[in-house]
Every structure is written in structure tokens, then in C-alpha cells.
Tab-separated table of C-alpha atoms in Angstrom:
chain	number	residue	atom	x	y	z
A	1	UNK	CA	-99.529	-12.311	-30.231
A	2	UNK	CA	-98.268	-8.627	-29.939
A	3	UNK	CA	-96.236	-9.132	-33.130
A	4	UNK	CA	-93.717	-11.455	-31.421
A	5	UNK	CA	-92.260	-13.840	-34.460
A	6	UNK	CA	-89.384	-16.768	-35.116
A	7	UNK	CA	-87.444	-17.893	-38.082
A	8	UNK	CA	-86.278	-19.867	-39.335
A	9	UNK	CA	-89.166	-22.101	-38.356
A	10	UNK	CA	-88.519	-24.944	-38.823
A	11	UNK	CA	-84.275	-26.132	-39.066
A	12	UNK	CA	-82.168	-29.510	-39.103
A	13	UNK	CA	-78.611	-28.583	-38.986
A	14	UNK	CA	-75.596	-31.476	-38.363
A	15	UNK	CA	-74.064	-31.456	-35.473
A	16	UNK	CA	-70.811	-28.565	-34.810
A	17	UNK	CA	-72.341	-26.359	-37.856
A	18	UNK	CA	-73.190	-22.603	-36.530
A	19	UNK	CA	-77.098	-22.080	-36.063
A	20	UNK	CA	-79.442	-18.700	-35.458
A	21	UNK	CA	-82.326	-17.847	-33.635
A	22	UNK	CA	-83.874	-14.760	-34.758
A	23	UNK	CA	-86.525	-13.191	-33.032
A	24	UNK	CA	-88.455	-10.004	-33.622
A	25	UNK	CA	-91.419	-8.159	-32.233
A	26	UNK	CA	-92.853	-4.897	-33.539
A	27	UNK	CA	-94.289	-3.301	-29.799
A	28	UNK	CA	-91.004	-1.876	-28.859
A	29	UNK	CA	-91.472	-4.510	-25.399
A	30	UNK	CA	-88.376	-4.793	-23.362
A	31	UNK	CA	-87.759	-7.623	-22.062
A	32	UNK	CA	-86.867	-10.468	-24.176
A	33	UNK	CA	-86.814	-14.324	-23.442
A	34	UNK	CA	-85.327	-17.243	-25.288
A	35	UNK	CA	-87.040	-20.269	-23.874
A	36	UNK	CA	-86.211	-24.427	-24.475
A	37	UNK	CA	-89.032	-26.345	-24.588
A	38	UNK	CA	-88.832	-30.806	-24.189
A	39	UNK	CA	-90.455	-33.503	-23.080
A	40	UNK	CA	-90.307	-33.494	-19.129
A	41	UNK	CA	-88.813	-30.473	-18.722
A	42	UNK	CA	-91.469	-27.424	-19.685
A	43	UNK	CA	-89.592	-24.920	-20.109
A	44	UNK	CA	-86.581	-23.158	-19.702
A	45	UNK	CA	-85.247	-20.514	-19.602
A	46	UNK	CA	-81.370	-19.677	-22.469
A	47	UNK	CA	-81.214	-16.052	-21.926
A	48	UNK	CA	-82.680	-12.553	-21.188
A	49	UNK	CA	-82.411	-8.930	-22.637
A	50	UNK	CA	-83.350	-5.987	-20.168
A	51	UNK	CA	-83.253	-3.907	-22.952
A	52	UNK	CA	-80.580	-3.050	-26.240
A	53	UNK	CA	-76.574	-5.291	-25.732
A	54	UNK	CA	-78.783	-5.580	-21.939
A	55	UNK	CA	-78.625	-9.154	-21.680
A	56	UNK	CA	-78.419	-12.369	-19.219
A	57	UNK	CA	-77.641	-15.788	-18.452
A	58	UNK	CA	-80.383	-18.519	-17.712
A	59	UNK	CA	-81.138	-21.940	-16.416
A	60	UNK	CA	-79.209	-22.815	-19.694
A	61	UNK	CA	-77.515	-20.334	-21.235
A	62	UNK	CA	-73.910	-23.169	-21.965
A	63	UNK	CA	-74.050	-23.626	-25.401
A	64	UNK	CA	-76.182	-20.817	-26.577
A	65	UNK	CA	-75.312	-16.784	-26.384
A	66	UNK	CA	-77.226	-13.592	-27.672
A	67	UNK	CA	-77.380	-10.194	-29.346
A	68	UNK	CA	-79.958	-7.661	-29.241
A	69	UNK	CA	-78.189	-4.206	-30.855
A	70	UNK	CA	-81.681	-3.365	-31.763
A	71	UNK	CA	-84.769	-3.093	-29.893
A	72	UNK	CA	-87.087	-5.108	-32.013
A	73	UNK	CA	-85.271	-7.998	-32.762
A	74	UNK	CA	-83.032	-10.712	-30.323
A	75	UNK	CA	-81.060	-13.409	-31.659
A	76	UNK	CA	-80.113	-16.759	-30.089
A	77	UNK	CA	-76.746	-18.364	-31.362
A	78	UNK	CA	-75.952	-21.861	-31.105
A	79	UNK	CA	-71.991	-21.750	-31.260
A	80	UNK	CA	-72.177	-24.986	-32.561
A	81	UNK	CA	-75.268	-27.722	-32.672
A	82	UNK	CA	-74.938	-30.057	-30.824
A	83	UNK	CA	-77.346	-33.252	-29.943
A	84	UNK	CA	-79.419	-32.415	-26.751
A	85	UNK	CA	-79.693	-28.947	-28.184
A	86	UNK	CA	-83.089	-30.745	-30.345
A	87	UNK	CA	-85.447	-28.938	-29.111
A	88	UNK	CA	-88.347	-25.855	-30.052
A	89	UNK	CA	-87.952	-23.051	-29.308
A	90	UNK	CA	-89.775	-19.865	-28.516
A	91	UNK	CA	-89.457	-16.860	-27.908
A	92	UNK	CA	-91.047	-14.650	-24.744
A	93	UNK	CA	-91.892	-10.816	-23.717
A	94	UNK	CA	-92.854	-9.756	-21.047
A	95	UNK	CA	-94.959	-6.677	-21.004
A	96	UNK	CA	-96.461	-4.531	-17.960
A	97	UNK	CA	-100.506	-5.009	-18.528
A	98	UNK	CA	-103.484	-4.570	-16.050
A	99	UNK	CA	-101.262	-4.015	-12.787
A	100	UNK	CA	-98.992	-6.373	-12.810
A	101	UNK	CA	-96.423	-8.345	-15.644
A	102	UNK	CA	-97.752	-10.620	-18.786
A	103	UNK	CA	-95.734	-12.404	-21.338
A	104	UNK	CA	-95.841	-13.198	-24.423
A	105	UNK	CA	-94.555	-16.062	-26.510
A	106	UNK	CA	-93.366	-15.885	-30.629
A	107	UNK	CA	-94.652	-19.283	-32.430
A	108	UNK	CA	-91.459	-21.287	-31.943
A	109	UNK	CA	-89.061	-22.799	-34.163
A	110	UNK	CA	-88.722	-26.037	-33.840
A	111	UNK	CA	-84.432	-27.506	-35.028
A	112	UNK	CA	-83.547	-30.423	-34.966
A	113	UNK	CA	-79.850	-31.321	-34.984
A	114	UNK	CA	-78.757	-34.156	-36.583
B	1	UNK	CA	-85.771	-22.479	-3.211
B	2	UNK	CA	-88.026	-20.970	-6.122
B	3	UNK	CA	-90.411	-23.651	-7.806
B	4	UNK	CA	-93.027	-24.768	-9.757
B	5	UNK	CA	-94.536	-28.106	-9.855
B	6	UNK	CA	-97.122	-29.621	-11.896
B	7	UNK	CA	-97.326	-32.888	-10.743
B	8	UNK	CA	-98.854	-35.468	-12.878
B	9	UNK	CA	-97.850	-34.911	-16.164
B	10	UNK	CA	-100.713	-36.461	-17.977
B	11	UNK	CA	-104.651	-36.050	-16.518
B	12	UNK	CA	-107.221	-38.068	-18.940
B	13	UNK	CA	-110.713	-36.975	-17.687
B	14	UNK	CA	-113.965	-37.057	-19.867
B	15	UNK	CA	-116.437	-34.785	-20.969
B	16	UNK	CA	-119.163	-32.994	-19.212
B	17	UNK	CA	-116.398	-34.302	-15.803
B	18	UNK	CA	-114.491	-31.944	-13.406
B	19	UNK	CA	-110.834	-30.589	-14.144
B	20	UNK	CA	-107.990	-29.883	-11.699
B	21	UNK	CA	-104.645	-29.249	-13.077
B	22	UNK	CA	-102.504	-28.895	-9.425
B	23	UNK	CA	-99.879	-26.009	-9.409
B	24	UNK	CA	-97.654	-25.912	-5.797
B	25	UNK	CA	-94.737	-23.695	-6.456
B	26	UNK	CA	-92.205	-22.451	-3.542
B	27	UNK	CA	-90.963	-18.815	-3.415
B	28	UNK	CA	-90.111	-16.359	-0.899
B	29	UNK	CA	-91.684	-13.569	-1.574
B	30	UNK	CA	-94.998	-12.473	-2.316
B	31	UNK	CA	-95.764	-14.241	-5.940
B	32	UNK	CA	-97.689	-13.489	-9.195
B	33	UNK	CA	-98.817	-16.465	-10.894
B	34	UNK	CA	-100.078	-17.575	-13.888
B	35	UNK	CA	-101.825	-20.270	-15.827
B	36	UNK	CA	-100.990	-21.268	-20.173
B	37	UNK	CA	-102.560	-23.456	-22.528
B	38	UNK	CA	-100.879	-25.121	-25.377
B	39	UNK	CA	-102.634	-26.259	-27.644
B	40	UNK	CA	-100.828	-28.762	-30.649
B	41	UNK	CA	-98.017	-27.689	-31.926
B	42	UNK	CA	-98.943	-23.816	-31.551
B	43	UNK	CA	-97.480	-21.067	-30.017
B	44	UNK	CA	-98.096	-20.775	-25.727
B	45	UNK	CA	-100.897	-17.952	-24.887
B	46	UNK	CA	-101.351	-16.859	-21.553
B	47	UNK	CA	-104.841	-17.869	-20.512
B	48	UNK	CA	-105.413	-16.240	-16.760
B	49	UNK	CA	-103.749	-14.485	-13.914
B	50	UNK	CA	-104.314	-14.615	-10.572
B	51	UNK	CA	-103.542	-10.977	-10.024
B	52	UNK	CA	-107.656	-10.723	-12.661
B	53	UNK	CA	-109.392	-13.676	-10.382
B	54	UNK	CA	-111.569	-13.372	-13.808
B	55	UNK	CA	-112.350	-16.548	-15.615
B	56	UNK	CA	-111.765	-17.785	-19.379
B	57	UNK	CA	-112.739	-20.358	-20.826
B	58	UNK	CA	-115.459	-21.618	-17.690
B	59	UNK	CA	-111.685	-22.126	-16.399
B	60	UNK	CA	-110.978	-20.511	-13.268
B	61	UNK	CA	-107.812	-20.492	-10.443
B	62	UNK	CA	-107.545	-19.398	-6.866
B	63	UNK	CA	-103.794	-18.514	-5.087
B	64	UNK	CA	-103.423	-20.571	-1.771
B	65	UNK	CA	-100.640	-18.641	-0.058
B	66	UNK	CA	-100.684	-20.775	2.597
B	67	UNK	CA	-101.190	-24.616	0.785
B	68	UNK	CA	-98.601	-22.267	-1.753
B	69	UNK	CA	-101.450	-23.626	-5.188
B	70	UNK	CA	-102.554	-22.390	-7.410
B	71	UNK	CA	-104.319	-24.658	-8.402
B	72	UNK	CA	-106.739	-24.822	-12.548
B	73	UNK	CA	-110.328	-24.974	-12.631
B	74	UNK	CA	-113.157	-26.855	-14.226
B	75	UNK	CA	-116.751	-27.593	-13.401
B	76	UNK	CA	-117.251	-29.085	-17.125
B	77	UNK	CA	-114.353	-30.507	-19.589
B	78	UNK	CA	-114.715	-30.154	-22.910
B	79	UNK	CA	-113.247	-31.929	-25.530
B	80	UNK	CA	-112.037	-28.373	-27.438
B	81	UNK	CA	-109.864	-27.873	-23.603
B	82	UNK	CA	-106.972	-30.957	-24.580
B	83	UNK	CA	-104.023	-29.488	-24.143
B	84	UNK	CA	-100.319	-28.693	-22.720
B	85	UNK	CA	-101.403	-26.756	-19.872
B	86	UNK	CA	-98.270	-24.656	-17.489
B	87	UNK	CA	-98.576	-23.354	-14.296
B	88	UNK	CA	-95.826	-20.308	-14.095
B	89	UNK	CA	-94.158	-17.927	-11.621
B	90	UNK	CA	-92.870	-14.599	-11.791
B	91	UNK	CA	-90.132	-14.661	-9.132
B	92	UNK	CA	-88.617	-10.939	-9.816
B	93	UNK	CA	-89.098	-8.518	-12.590
B	94	UNK	CA	-86.753	-10.806	-15.126
B	95	UNK	CA	-88.172	-14.065	-13.835
B	96	UNK	CA	-90.072	-16.232	-14.853
B	97	UNK	CA	-90.483	-20.148	-13.697
B	98	UNK	CA	-92.373	-23.014	-15.384
B	99	UNK	CA	-93.499	-25.860	-14.293
B	100	UNK	CA	-92.418	-28.728	-16.776
B	101	UNK	CA	-96.605	-28.757	-17.291
B	102	UNK	CA	-99.553	-31.227	-17.652
B	103	UNK	CA	-101.195	-32.142	-20.790
B	104	UNK	CA	-104.640	-32.770	-20.746
B	105	UNK	CA	-106.921	-35.134	-22.313
B	106	UNK	CA	-110.453	-34.237	-22.708
B	107	UNK	CA	-111.976	-38.078	-23.706
B	108	UNK	CA	-115.355	-37.913	-25.712
């Protein structure tokens, strides 16, 4: 599992509240990602990080912010949660392996916004 | 445009039948392609990548640059193959593009 954990694993929150999801990795990977998974859309990239304090937007970044103050932690924040942000969120890392790059995923966080 | 297309949302086959999950891509550079599998409510797992040219759990996939395809195949489906399958393209150092996924159901 490439040493990736996510917390919380499940969360129910109300519309308008802030929510922070945490991704933690133990193997000093440089590249980290946040995706959301929705039926009919597959996985869509929210934000990614290529180092401490180095982050950039993905294709569905509106309403989300991220921070990476330490190599091992990549935080995803929903500033004011909306029902459209109900989804399963996956964190991933990317590492060089066998002549190319491979992504490995965390266990996911199921977020419900009521 | 950079894109990964999985045309089938659901594929149902009987146990022992051959399986082919389709994946087409659009990318102007040299593609690096992957298949991921997700069993019920679990994390995505890397199944195979075209660079490795390997067979994992009986699955194979060949990159066809002429047809811009990377279809996943298995000669004899097993019930435990039932899962969600995602094709992905690495399009740059940081960027990965995923298809919308195909749910494979293997019927007894």
C-alpha cells in the first residue's frame, strides 16, 4: 500500500462547514495527489503536490484548497462544503519504479455533505 | 487533447469466457499506460503497465499505437475478477488521466 493512510475514512458534514481531509505517507514520496471518484466520471484530479509547499491545481479544483507543510502530509480542505462535494476522495503518491512512474492509492475517504 | 476513453460502463461475462476491456487514448507524446483495479469499496490497485509487458492475475494488455488503444484481456474470466477497472495515461511528469471506468461482472 506504499505506506499511504487517509483520515478520516468516513465523514458526514453539513453544507457550509469546513472540512479537512488528511493524507499521510511514510515513504518520503515527493509527488502526492488528491482525486475524487464519482460514478460516471471515474477519477478526477483535484490538486497535486510536487514537493513541500509546491502544489498546483487539477481539473476540478474549484472549492478545494491544499497544503503540504511536510513531506509526509498532504491536506485537502473544503472551505465551505456543498452537496456536490459528496464523493469518495482518494490520495495517491507517484514513484519511479522499473523504468517508469507508478501511482499508488490510499484507502479513500467517503464524504457525505448533507 | 489528452483523453482516456473506456466506452463500456458495464461488461458482464460468464465464468470461463474471455474478457476484453477496451481503452483508447488521445495523447500527442509517447504514452505511458496503466490498468488499475478496484475491488468493492477498496483502494485502487495497480494491475499492470504497458512498459512492463507482464501478465498479472492472467490479464494482459498490449499498447497499440496505431489504434491508440490499450485493451485489457483475459482468456478465461473468474468470479473474483469482478471489480471496477480503470485505464490511465501518464501525460507528463505529474499528470495522470483516468478513464471513467468499466465495471466487470463475472457471472457464475
